[in-house]
Amino acid sequence: MRRPSELVGTAAVRPLRRSRITLMTAVVATVGLAACGTESAGTDAGLNAGGAEDRPRTAFSKMLDEVAETCPAEGPPQAPPTGPANSVPSGSEETPPSDAVEPIAPTSGPEVELNARDWCAGHLHEERVTQALRDLKNPSPADVRTILNDLGYIDERIHGLRKSGTATRFSLDLRDRGGRLCMAGSAAGTRTVVDMCVAPATGPFKPGQRKQ
């Protein structure tokens, strides 16, 4: 038979052990929750970073679609007329001059190497970029980049941006959906010139490869 003092000591130890077990369980649970929170935060950060990186490209693709919204589907562009400019009415005594030259259809360049959609969109890009850059007086490469960015052209599609005399030259890689459209521009205030060009269908873009 245990003495009263022994019973009291045993009763005091049991609550102490239960308190230690409860404390350890709480600590383990807290550590587990913290780890889950860290993992979740890391995953969310990764997703947000990926989304932030893709947003400019998504906006760029949307801009290309908006510019080409009124353009025809991918196909060969309409060939320019090849007949004489003025036909002679039937029964007329007039004959065309012997030195008349019949227009020759192009065999290379954007007219034959771009599809209908890119050919149409190319003229629209020429107009919108030219109009935006004409307001700049003595434009620097930084000025030109800012204007192009404002129009929706992202940095990774802007190439060869450099000062050349009083003008700033640049190229735009507008290849999309297997197309070959590009732009070659010279920003010089009211003397700004922007022309469409043809880039290789695949591979890295190099400014000045196939200018019009």
PDB file of N, CA and C in Angstrom, residues 52-117:
ATOM      1  N   ALA A  52       3.125  37.944 -64.506  1.00  0.00           N
ATOM      2  CA  ALA A  52       3.636  39.277 -64.795  1.00  0.00           C
ATOM      3  C   ALA A  52       4.531  39.264 -66.018  1.00  0.00           C
ATOM      4  N   GLU A  53       5.288  38.182 -66.203  1.00  0.00           N
ATOM      5  CA  GLU A  53       6.193  38.089 -67.352  1.00  0.00           C
ATOM      6  C   GLU A  53       5.417  37.916 -68.656  1.00  0.00           C
ATOM      7  N   ASP A  54       4.288  37.214 -68.597  1.00  0.00           N
ATOM      8  CA  ASP A  54       3.524  36.933 -69.803  1.00  0.00           C
ATOM      9  C   ASP A  54       2.590  38.069 -70.197  1.00  0.00           C
ATOM     10  N   ARG A  55       2.272  38.964 -69.264  1.00  0.00           N
ATOM     11  CA  ARG A  55       1.314  40.023 -69.569  1.00  0.00           C
ATOM     12  C   ARG A  55       1.737  40.913 -70.740  1.00  0.00           C
ATOM     13  N   PRO A  56       3.001  41.391 -70.808  1.00  0.00           N
ATOM     14  CA  PRO A  56       3.392  42.225 -71.959  1.00  0.00           C
ATOM     15  C   PRO A  56       3.251  41.493 -73.283  1.00  0.00           C
ATOM     16  N   ARG A  57       3.587  40.211 -73.321  1.00  0.00           N
ATOM     17  CA  ARG A  57       3.470  39.452 -74.561  1.00  0.00           C
ATOM     18  C   ARG A  57       2.008  39.282 -74.959  1.00  0.00           C
ATOM     19  N   THR A  58       1.151  39.059 -73.958  1.00  0.00           N
ATOM     20  CA  THR A  58      -0.274  38.930 -74.242  1.00  0.00           C
ATOM     21  C   THR A  58      -0.824  40.235 -74.787  1.00  0.00           C
ATOM     22  N   ALA A  59      -0.425  41.354 -74.179  1.00  0.00           N
ATOM     23  CA  ALA A  59      -0.877  42.666 -74.658  1.00  0.00           C
ATOM     24  C   ALA A  59      -0.357  42.942 -76.069  1.00  0.00           C
ATOM     25  N   PHE A  60       0.865  42.513 -76.354  1.00  0.00           N
ATOM     26  CA  PHE A  60       1.447  42.700 -77.701  1.00  0.00           C
ATOM     27  C   PHE A  60       0.649  41.916 -78.740  1.00  0.00           C
ATOM     28  N   SER A  61       0.343  40.659 -78.437  1.00  0.00           N
ATOM     29  CA  SER A  61      -0.448  39.843 -79.367  1.00  0.00           C
ATOM     30  C   SER A  61      -1.828  40.444 -79.585  1.00  0.00           C
ATOM     31  N   LYS A  62      -2.414  40.980 -78.525  1.00  0.00           N
ATOM     32  CA  LYS A  62      -3.731  41.617 -78.647  1.00  0.00           C
ATOM     33  C   LYS A  62      -3.651  42.837 -79.549  1.00  0.00           C
ATOM     34  N   MET A  63      -2.574  43.630 -79.410  1.00  0.00           N
ATOM     35  CA  MET A  63      -2.395  44.798 -80.252  1.00  0.00           C
ATOM     36  C   MET A  63      -2.271  44.409 -81.718  1.00  0.00           C
ATOM     37  N   LEU A  64      -1.508  43.353 -82.005  1.00  0.00           N
ATOM     38  CA  LEU A  64      -1.369  42.894 -83.391  1.00  0.00           C
ATOM     39  C   LEU A  64      -2.722  42.492 -83.963  1.00  0.00           C
ATOM     40  N   ASP A  65      -3.530  41.815 -83.173  1.00  0.00           N
ATOM     41  CA  ASP A  65      -4.862  41.406 -83.632  1.00  0.00           C
ATOM     42  C   ASP A  65      -5.748  42.610 -83.886  1.00  0.00           C
ATOM     43  N   GLU A  66      -5.654  43.625 -83.028  1.00  0.00           N
ATOM     44  CA  GLU A  66      -6.481  44.813 -83.198  1.00  0.00           C
ATOM     45  C   GLU A  66      -6.089  45.590 -84.443  1.00  0.00           C
ATOM     46  N   VAL A  67      -4.782  45.697 -84.703  1.00  0.00           N
ATOM     47  CA  VAL A  67      -4.327  46.414 -85.898  1.00  0.00           C
ATOM     48  C   VAL A  67      -4.797  45.697 -87.162  1.00  0.00           C
ATOM     49  N   ALA A  68      -4.747  44.355 -87.141  1.00  0.00           N
ATOM     50  CA  ALA A  68      -5.106  43.565 -88.329  1.00  0.00           C
ATOM     51  C   ALA A  68      -6.567  43.139 -88.335  1.00  0.00           C
ATOM     52  N   GLU A  69      -7.373  43.761 -87.483  1.00  0.00           N
ATOM     53  CA  GLU A  69      -8.771  43.330 -87.339  1.00  0.00           C
ATOM     54  C   GLU A  69      -9.541  43.404 -88.655  1.00  0.00           C
ATOM     55  N   THR A  70      -9.270  44.429 -89.468  1.00  0.00           N
ATOM     56  CA  THR A  70     -10.004  44.607 -90.718  1.00  0.00           C
ATOM     57  C   THR A  70      -9.303  43.958 -91.903  1.00  0.00           C
ATOM     58  N   CYS A  71      -8.208  43.260 -91.644  1.00  0.00           N
ATOM     59  CA  CYS A  71      -7.443  42.656 -92.736  1.00  0.00           C
ATOM     60  C   CYS A  71      -7.985  41.273 -93.083  1.00  0.00           C
ATOM     61  N   PRO A  72      -7.748  40.817 -94.310  1.00  0.00           N
ATOM     62  CA  PRO A  72      -8.213  39.483 -94.713  1.00  0.00           C
ATOM     63  C   PRO A  72      -7.434  38.382 -94.016  1.00  0.00           C
ATOM     64  N   ALA A  73      -7.907  37.175 -94.176  1.00  0.00           N
ATOM     65  CA  ALA A  73      -7.218  36.026 -93.599  1.00  0.00           C
ATOM     66  C   ALA A  73      -5.911  35.770 -94.329  1.00  0.00           C
ATOM     67  N   GLU A  74      -5.101  34.849 -93.742  1.00  0.00           N
ATOM     68  CA  GLU A  74      -3.824  34.531 -94.366  1.00  0.00           C
ATOM     69  C   GLU A  74      -4.034  33.949 -95.756  1.00  0.00           C
ATOM     70  N   GLY A  75      -3.388  34.544 -96.733  1.00  0.00           N
ATOM     71  CA  GLY A  75      -3.480  34.112 -98.119  1.00  0.00           C
ATOM     72  C   GLY A  75      -2.601  35.016 -98.948  1.00  0.00           C
ATOM     73  N   PRO A  76      -2.454  34.736-100.234  1.00  0.00           N
ATOM     74  CA  PRO A  76      -1.596  35.605-101.056  1.00  0.00           C
ATOM     75  C   PRO A  76      -2.226  36.972-101.229  1.00  0.00           C
ATOM     76  N   PRO A  77      -1.438  38.051-101.160  1.00  0.00           N
ATOM     77  CA  PRO A  77      -2.002  39.381-101.391  1.00  0.00           C
ATOM     78  C   PRO A  77      -2.472  39.530-102.819  1.00  0.00           C
ATOM     79  N   GLN A  78      -3.385  40.472-103.046  1.00  0.00           N
ATOM     80  CA  GLN A  78      -3.885  40.711-104.386  1.00  0.00           C
ATOM     81  C   GLN A  78      -2.765  41.239-105.273  1.00  0.00           C
ATOM     82  N   ALA A  79      -2.552  40.604-106.407  1.00  0.00           N
ATOM     83  CA  ALA A  79      -1.510  41.041-107.331  1.00  0.00           C
ATOM     84  C   ALA A  79      -1.922  42.346-107.999  1.00  0.00           C
ATOM     85  N   PRO A  80      -0.998  43.268-108.203  1.00  0.00           N
ATOM     86  CA  PRO A  80      -1.328  44.519-108.885  1.00  0.00           C
ATOM     87  C   PRO A  80      -1.691  44.254-110.332  1.00  0.00           C
ATOM     88  N   PRO A  81      -2.505  45.121-110.935  1.00  0.00           N
ATOM     89  CA  PRO A  81      -2.891  44.916-112.340  1.00  0.00           C
ATOM     90  C   PRO A  81      -1.685  44.962-113.251  1.00  0.00           C
ATOM     91  N   THR A  82      -1.701  44.100-114.277  1.00  0.00           N
ATOM     92  CA  THR A  82      -0.562  44.033-115.201  1.00  0.00           C
ATOM     93  C   THR A  82      -0.919  44.501-116.610  1.00  0.00           C
ATOM     94  N   GLY A  83      -2.176  44.826-116.842  1.00  0.00           N
ATOM     95  CA  GLY A  83      -2.591  45.265-118.176  1.00  0.00           C
ATOM     96  C   GLY A  83      -2.259  46.724-118.407  1.00  0.00           C
ATOM     97  N   PRO A  84      -2.505  47.249-119.633  1.00  0.00           N
ATOM     98  CA  PRO A  84      -2.245  48.658-119.916  1.00  0.00           C
ATOM     99  C   PRO A  84      -3.134  49.556-119.072  1.00  0.00           C
ATOM    100  N   ALA A  85      -2.634  50.744-118.734  1.00  0.00           N
ATOM    101  CA  ALA A  85      -3.368  51.653-117.871  1.00  0.00           C
ATOM    102  C   ALA A  85      -4.644  52.136-118.521  1.00  0.00           C
ATOM    103  N   ASN A  86      -4.629  52.458-119.808  1.00  0.00           N
ATOM    104  CA  ASN A  86      -5.805  52.963-120.518  1.00  0.00           C
ATOM    105  C   ASN A  86      -6.084  52.075-121.719  1.00  0.00           C
ATOM    106  N   SER A  87      -7.256  51.457-121.732  1.00  0.00           N
ATOM    107  CA  SER A  87      -7.615  50.608-122.862  1.00  0.00           C
ATOM    108  C   SER A  87      -8.188  51.454-123.985  1.00  0.00           C
ATOM    109  N   VAL A  88      -8.019  51.012-125.222  1.00  0.00           N
ATOM    110  CA  VAL A  88      -8.507  51.737-126.397  1.00  0.00           C
ATOM    111  C   VAL A  88      -9.891  51.221-126.749  1.00  0.00           C
ATOM    112  N   PRO A  89     -10.897  52.097-126.865  1.00  0.00           N
ATOM    113  CA  PRO A  89     -12.247  51.637-127.204  1.00  0.00           C
ATOM    114  C   PRO A  89     -12.266  50.900-128.525  1.00  0.00           C
ATOM    115  N   SER A  90     -13.176  49.925-128.616  1.00  0.00           N
ATOM    116  CA  SER A  90     -13.301  49.142-129.842  1.00  0.00           C
ATOM    117  C   SER A  90     -13.717  50.033-131.002  1.00  0.00           C
ATOM    118  N   GLY A  91     -13.084  49.869-132.143  1.00  0.00           N
ATOM    119  CA  GLY A  91     -13.423  50.655-133.332  1.00  0.00           C
ATOM    120  C   GLY A  91     -12.692  51.969-133.408  1.00  0.00           C
ATOM    121  N   SER A  92     -11.925  52.320-132.394  1.00  0.00           N
ATOM    122  CA  SER A  92     -11.211  53.594-132.423  1.00  0.00           C
ATOM    123  C   SER A  92      -9.985  53.468-133.300  1.00  0.00           C
ATOM    124  N   GLU A  93      -9.646  54.577-133.950  1.00  0.00           N
ATOM    125  CA  GLU A  93      -8.475  54.578-134.826  1.00  0.00           C
ATOM    126  C   GLU A  93      -7.192  54.795-134.044  1.00  0.00           C
ATOM    127  N   GLU A  94      -7.335  55.178-132.756  1.00  0.00           N
ATOM    128  CA  GLU A  94      -6.135  55.430-131.964  1.00  0.00           C
ATOM    129  C   GLU A  94      -5.443  54.113-131.624  1.00  0.00           C
ATOM    130  N   THR A  95      -4.155  54.128-131.633  1.00  0.00           N
ATOM    131  CA  THR A  95      -3.360  52.949-131.246  1.00  0.00           C
ATOM    132  C   THR A  95      -2.397  53.353-130.146  1.00  0.00           C
ATOM    133  N   PRO A  96      -2.095  52.444-129.245  1.00  0.00           N
ATOM    134  CA  PRO A  96      -1.169  52.788-128.157  1.00  0.00           C
ATOM    135  C   PRO A  96       0.208  53.066-128.722  1.00  0.00           C
ATOM    136  N   PRO A  97       0.963  53.951-128.074  1.00  0.00           N
ATOM    137  CA  PRO A  97       2.312  54.261-128.568  1.00  0.00           C
ATOM    138  C   PRO A  97       3.174  53.015-128.578  1.00  0.00           C
ATOM    139  N   SER A  98       4.082  52.983-129.559  1.00  0.00           N
ATOM    140  CA  SER A  98       4.915  51.802-129.736  1.00  0.00           C
ATOM    141  C   SER A  98       5.888  51.598-128.586  1.00  0.00           C
ATOM    142  N   ASP A  99       6.183  52.689-127.840  1.00  0.00           N
ATOM    143  CA  ASP A  99       7.139  52.567-126.754  1.00  0.00           C
ATOM    144  C   ASP A  99       6.458  52.379-125.393  1.00  0.00           C
ATOM    145  N   ALA A 100       5.150  52.042-125.413  1.00  0.00           N
ATOM    146  CA  ALA A 100       4.429  51.835-124.150  1.00  0.00           C
ATOM    147  C   ALA A 100       5.043  50.648-123.402  1.00  0.00           C
ATOM    148  N   VAL A 101       5.214  50.803-122.086  1.00  0.00           N
ATOM    149  CA  VAL A 101       5.815  49.762-121.264  1.00  0.00           C
ATOM    150  C   VAL A 101       4.733  49.154-120.377  1.00  0.00           C
ATOM    151  N   GLU A 102       4.566  47.843-120.442  1.00  0.00           N
ATOM    152  CA  GLU A 102       3.583  47.155-119.612  1.00  0.00           C
ATOM    153  C   GLU A 102       4.171  46.928-118.221  1.00  0.00           C
ATOM    154  N   PRO A 103       3.409  47.276-117.168  1.00  0.00           N
ATOM    155  CA  PRO A 103       3.928  47.076-115.803  1.00  0.00           C
ATOM    156  C   PRO A 103       4.329  45.624-115.567  1.00  0.00           C
ATOM    157  N   ILE A 104       5.420  45.451-114.860  1.00  0.00           N
ATOM    158  CA  ILE A 104       5.923  44.115-114.562  1.00  0.00           C
ATOM    159  C   ILE A 104       5.610  43.773-113.116  1.00  0.00           C
ATOM    160  N   ALA A 105       4.989  42.640-112.907  1.00  0.00           N
ATOM    161  CA  ALA A 105       4.652  42.211-111.543  1.00  0.00           C
ATOM    162  C   ALA A 105       5.933  41.924-110.772  1.00  0.00           C
ATOM    163  N   PRO A 106       5.993  42.330-109.508  1.00  0.00           N
ATOM    164  CA  PRO A 106       7.208  42.086-108.708  1.00  0.00           C
ATOM    165  C   PRO A 106       7.416  40.598-108.485  1.00  0.00           C
ATOM    166  N   THR A 107       8.665  40.220-108.362  1.00  0.00           N
ATOM    167  CA  THR A 107       9.007  38.808-108.133  1.00  0.00           C
ATOM    168  C   THR A 107       9.617  38.584-106.759  1.00  0.00           C
ATOM    169  N   SER A 108       9.844  39.648-105.996  1.00  0.00           N
ATOM    170  CA  SER A 108      10.399  39.513-104.654  1.00  0.00           C
ATOM    171  C   SER A 108       9.947  40.701-103.820  1.00  0.00           C
ATOM    172  N   GLY A 109      10.248  40.638-102.525  1.00  0.00           N
ATOM    173  CA  GLY A 109       9.858  41.720-101.643  1.00  0.00           C
ATOM    174  C   GLY A 109       8.529  41.455-100.961  1.00  0.00           C
ATOM    175  N   PRO A 110       8.060  42.400-100.150  1.00  0.00           N
ATOM    176  CA  PRO A 110       6.829  42.202 -99.388  1.00  0.00           C
ATOM    177  C   PRO A 110       5.616  41.861-100.240  1.00  0.00           C
ATOM    178  N   GLU A 111       5.581  42.390-101.489  1.00  0.00           N
ATOM    179  CA  GLU A 111       4.410  42.158-102.332  1.00  0.00           C
ATOM    180  C   GLU A 111       4.146  40.683-102.593  1.00  0.00           C
ATOM    181  N   VAL A 112       5.190  39.892-102.651  1.00  0.00           N
ATOM    182  CA  VAL A 112       5.014  38.483-102.977  1.00  0.00           C
ATOM    183  C   VAL A 112       5.396  37.551-101.833  1.00  0.00           C
ATOM    184  N   GLU A 113       6.090  38.063-100.813  1.00  0.00           N
ATOM    185  CA  GLU A 113       6.564  37.189 -99.744  1.00  0.00           C
ATOM    186  C   GLU A 113       5.739  37.283 -98.464  1.00  0.00           C
ATOM    187  N   LEU A 114       4.836  38.260 -98.396  1.00  0.00           N
ATOM    188  CA  LEU A 114       3.954  38.376 -97.243  1.00  0.00           C
ATOM    189  C   LEU A 114       2.570  37.872 -97.605  1.00  0.00           C
ATOM    190  N   ASN A 115       1.897  37.263 -96.618  1.00  0.00           N
ATOM    191  CA  ASN A 115       0.527  36.852 -96.891  1.00  0.00           C
ATOM    192  C   ASN A 115      -0.401  38.065 -96.841  1.00  0.00           C
ATOM    193  N   ALA A 116      -1.651  37.852 -97.194  1.00  0.00           N
ATOM    194  CA  ALA A 116      -2.593  38.966 -97.319  1.00  0.00           C
ATOM    195  C   ALA A 116      -2.779  39.703 -95.997  1.00  0.00           C
ATOM    196  N   ARG A 117      -2.830  38.951 -94.906  1.00  0.00           N
ATOM    197  CA  ARG A 117      -3.038  39.578 -93.599  1.00  0.00           C
ATOM    198  C   ARG A 117      -1.866  40.469 -93.231  1.00  0.00           C
TER     199      ARG A 117
END
